[in-house]
Amino acid sequence: MSTVAVPSGQQRRTAELEDRISRAPETFRVMTGDRPTGPLHLGHYFGTLHNRVRLQDAGVDVFVIIADYQVLTDRDVADRLTAHMEGLLLDYLAAGIDPARATVFNHSAVPALNQLLLPFLSLVSVAELNRNPTVKDEIAHSRQSSVSGLMFTYPVHQAADILFCKGNLVPVGQDQLPHLEVTRTVARRFNERYGEVFPEPDALLSAAPLLLGTDGTKMSKSRGNAVALRADADETARLIRGARTDAERHITYDPENRPGVASLVLLAALCQDRDPHAVAEEIGAGGAAALKRTVTEAVNARMEPIRARRAAYAQDLGYVRSVLRAGNERANEIASATLAEVREAMGAVI
Ligand code: TRP
């Protein structure tokens, strides 16, 4: 497990929410999503995808946004957008997102959602936008020579993503907490100024441990160090064979001192629903070669049904696209109703 410090208040709140979810799932609407910049990988699967499916199966109304406009925050052009959107849809369906129960949509297809951005922008100051630590970090890592207005304001756009459907629960990793604060601020200020329209959504902190990429750094679509859901068994074996380990032969689970080895052990443990210490102990003197064999087998066994479903859906892209069309239709209905409410509350309807 990673040892990221989480404020205990947030942790307690998350435990409370999990309890309420199990007792009254129908009172929650979850909003989550991804930027369509590349295929989802094992870090996404164990970090968020798996959790979305769990919430959906528990009876929560789940909305999944393909954040196409958000791709443009740190690059000039959204490259191969159609292919990336189809790829995400395939990953979602393969992982168990069920279009009969969940709504998958992309925000450029929902004009009324985007229009909420205008009144929302009026509710936050430039100084507040300037202070957002996640945006600051993204700006620091951006390859663009200047910061676009979209980069600067996207947390407010994300507030529109969440509030258009009155989402009240947002599963997040630690890095997305500042964004959720923006959403809560926007909702609160709107309600104060114009009357009660929006819920103040809660963060559902992910308990997911951090998986590192095969080079020992953060697993990421753009770093070429990730095993994609769609990778086949051979590619998986090749990637894991090349993963960075260390000179110590005996395998232990020690994330602090042996991050590369620990991440591989953790990956096998997650795939097998086992405790990482037990996995490490079993391999022990077998060394890195045995570890990599175990991980490869575990990943391929766990992913086999997901990959088979993905391949089957890939044969029927007409159906896959119809899933997005239906999701967009539902999102548009909801967004139009919310925008009407907003305009009414602002006194803009005569
Ligand atoms: N920012 C998220 C990411 O980069 C994607 C996203 C866009 C999102 N809108 C959202 C997530 C609303 C949750 C809620 O992955």
XYZ file of C-alpha atoms in Angstrom, residues 72-282:
211
model
C -6.938 20.960 -24.586
C -5.756 22.227 -21.204
C -2.115 21.233 -21.725
C -1.796 20.829 -25.505
C -2.788 22.754 -28.616
C -4.702 20.013 -30.405
C -6.597 16.956 -29.183
C -4.759 14.358 -31.214
C -6.644 11.305 -32.599
C -9.678 12.236 -30.549
C -12.113 9.854 -32.253
C -9.822 6.861 -31.748
C -9.156 7.762 -28.116
C -12.860 8.200 -27.399
C -13.667 4.826 -28.961
C -10.802 3.333 -26.966
C -12.185 4.686 -23.698
C -15.660 3.389 -24.508
C -14.203 -0.066 -25.192
C -12.236 0.037 -21.935
C -15.356 1.043 -19.973
C -17.567 -1.633 -21.508
C -14.883 -4.293 -21.122
C -14.364 -3.400 -17.459
C -18.067 -3.777 -16.727
C -19.639 -0.336 -17.083
C -23.204 -1.203 -18.059
C -24.894 1.373 -20.329
C -28.296 0.230 -19.075
C -27.376 1.536 -15.622
C -24.612 4.091 -16.208
C -24.486 7.178 -18.436
C -21.380 7.696 -20.565
C -21.120 11.021 -22.392
C -18.575 13.529 -23.713
C -18.836 17.150 -22.685
C -18.444 18.756 -26.099
C -21.702 16.995 -27.057
C -23.645 18.647 -24.240
C -23.931 22.402 -24.977
C -26.075 23.268 -21.951
C -23.440 21.793 -19.632
C -20.815 24.080 -21.147
C -23.029 27.120 -20.845
C -23.057 26.671 -17.074
C -19.389 27.623 -17.197
C -20.294 31.303 -17.735
C -22.302 31.971 -14.567
C -19.942 29.651 -12.667
C -16.871 31.661 -13.697
C -18.488 34.720 -12.164
C -18.491 32.988 -8.791
C -14.730 32.545 -8.403
C -11.938 35.096 -8.290
C -8.801 35.075 -10.405
C -6.796 34.891 -7.163
C -8.625 31.682 -6.215
C -7.980 30.145 -9.619
C -4.344 31.134 -9.272
C -3.977 29.278 -5.983
C -5.207 25.854 -7.165
C -2.263 23.519 -6.404
C -3.238 20.878 -8.978
C -3.420 23.453 -11.759
C -0.097 24.940 -10.621
C 1.479 21.501 -10.826
C 0.025 20.842 -14.275
C 1.270 24.204 -15.500
C 4.734 23.375 -14.170
C 4.732 20.094 -16.146
C 3.049 21.414 -19.282
C 5.058 21.383 -22.489
C 3.231 24.468 -23.721
C 5.105 27.741 -23.768
C 2.196 29.698 -22.322
C -0.743 28.931 -20.055
C -4.081 28.978 -21.851
C -7.248 30.404 -20.349
C -8.724 26.914 -20.516
C -5.939 25.470 -18.342
C -6.518 28.220 -15.834
C -10.290 27.782 -15.658
C -10.763 24.061 -16.172
C -11.551 23.321 -12.512
C -14.621 25.551 -12.968
C -15.497 23.675 -16.152
C -15.181 20.507 -14.110
C -17.626 22.009 -11.603
C -20.080 22.249 -14.516
C -19.376 18.581 -15.361
C -20.357 17.595 -11.858
C -23.170 20.037 -11.124
C -25.075 19.854 -14.429
C -26.480 16.495 -13.319
C -26.478 17.449 -9.637
C -23.848 14.854 -8.923
C -23.398 14.564 -5.178
C -20.528 12.101 -4.975
C -17.169 12.278 -6.739
C -14.636 9.461 -6.330
C -11.256 11.147 -6.352
C -7.610 10.596 -5.751
C -5.766 12.965 -3.484
C -4.692 15.194 -6.406
C -8.270 15.972 -7.409
C -9.356 17.225 -3.974
C -8.618 20.908 -4.765
C -10.889 20.630 -7.818
C -13.698 19.251 -5.745
C -13.256 22.200 -3.385
C -13.820 24.517 -6.381
C -17.009 22.613 -7.237
C -18.263 22.887 -3.662
C -17.477 26.612 -3.590
C -19.291 27.197 -6.886
C -22.364 25.277 -5.679
C -22.439 27.094 -2.326
C -21.999 30.566 -3.810
C -24.560 29.959 -6.532
C -27.092 28.844 -3.945
C -26.317 31.839 -1.712
C -26.715 34.305 -4.569
C -29.655 32.849 -6.430
C -31.395 30.299 -4.217
C -30.926 26.580 -3.648
C -30.238 24.785 -6.947
C -27.140 22.619 -6.479
C -25.969 19.994 -3.993
C -22.485 20.431 -2.508
C -20.899 17.203 -3.679
C -18.772 15.023 -1.440
C -15.410 13.497 -2.266
C -15.217 9.746 -1.994
C -11.526 9.235 -1.402
C -10.099 6.275 -3.219
C -8.432 3.684 -1.046
C -6.558 2.512 -4.105
C -2.859 2.013 -3.604
C -0.468 3.649 -6.007
C 0.839 1.428 -8.794
C 4.125 2.479 -10.320
C 4.981 2.058 -13.967
C 7.534 -0.468 -15.199
C 10.294 2.184 -14.939
C 9.582 2.829 -11.263
C 7.904 6.218 -11.827
C 4.171 7.062 -11.786
C 2.230 4.853 -14.188
C 1.098 7.100 -16.985
C -0.407 6.906 -20.462
C 2.232 9.267 -21.785
C 5.362 7.682 -20.282
C 5.213 4.334 -22.069
C 5.588 2.541 -18.715
C 2.060 1.211 -18.352
C 0.329 -2.073 -19.165
C -2.816 -1.094 -21.060
C -6.058 -2.999 -20.468
C -6.076 -3.748 -24.169
C -2.504 -5.119 -24.263
C -2.325 -8.817 -25.161
C -0.653 -11.547 -23.110
C 2.644 -11.317 -25.016
C 2.904 -7.554 -24.757
C 2.131 -7.822 -21.042
C 4.923 -10.373 -20.609
C 7.360 -8.180 -22.515
C 6.542 -5.046 -20.497
C 6.812 -6.838 -17.180
C 10.041 -8.564 -18.173
C 11.516 -5.097 -18.758
C 10.306 -3.691 -15.440
C 12.860 -2.157 -13.115
C 13.673 -4.180 -9.994
C 16.797 -4.042 -7.794
C 19.949 -5.960 -6.926
C 18.600 -7.678 -3.836
C 17.649 -11.253 -4.674
C 15.172 -12.069 -1.926
C 11.722 -10.666 -2.718
C 10.036 -8.629 0.019
C 7.167 -6.163 0.092
C 8.767 -2.874 1.124
C 7.223 0.082 -0.759
C 9.393 2.597 1.084
C 12.815 1.126 0.283
C 12.099 -1.085 -2.725
C 9.448 0.796 -4.750
C 10.021 -1.086 -8.033
C 9.797 -4.571 -6.529
C 6.935 -3.543 -4.245
C 4.896 -2.219 -7.127
C 5.240 -5.527 -8.989
C 4.295 -7.482 -5.869
C 1.314 -5.174 -5.351
C 0.198 -5.665 -8.945
C 0.185 -9.443 -8.555
C -1.614 -9.106 -5.213
C -4.319 -6.834 -6.665
C -4.860 -9.188 -9.596
C -5.244 -12.141 -7.241
C -7.139 -10.310 -4.474
C -4.413 -11.263 -2.042
C -2.247 -9.588 0.552
C 1.020 -8.282 -0.972
C 3.083 -9.527 1.988
C 1.846 -13.070 1.378
C 2.662 -12.813 -2.327
C 6.198 -11.564 -1.575
C 6.789 -14.296 0.985
C 5.720 -17.000 -1.422
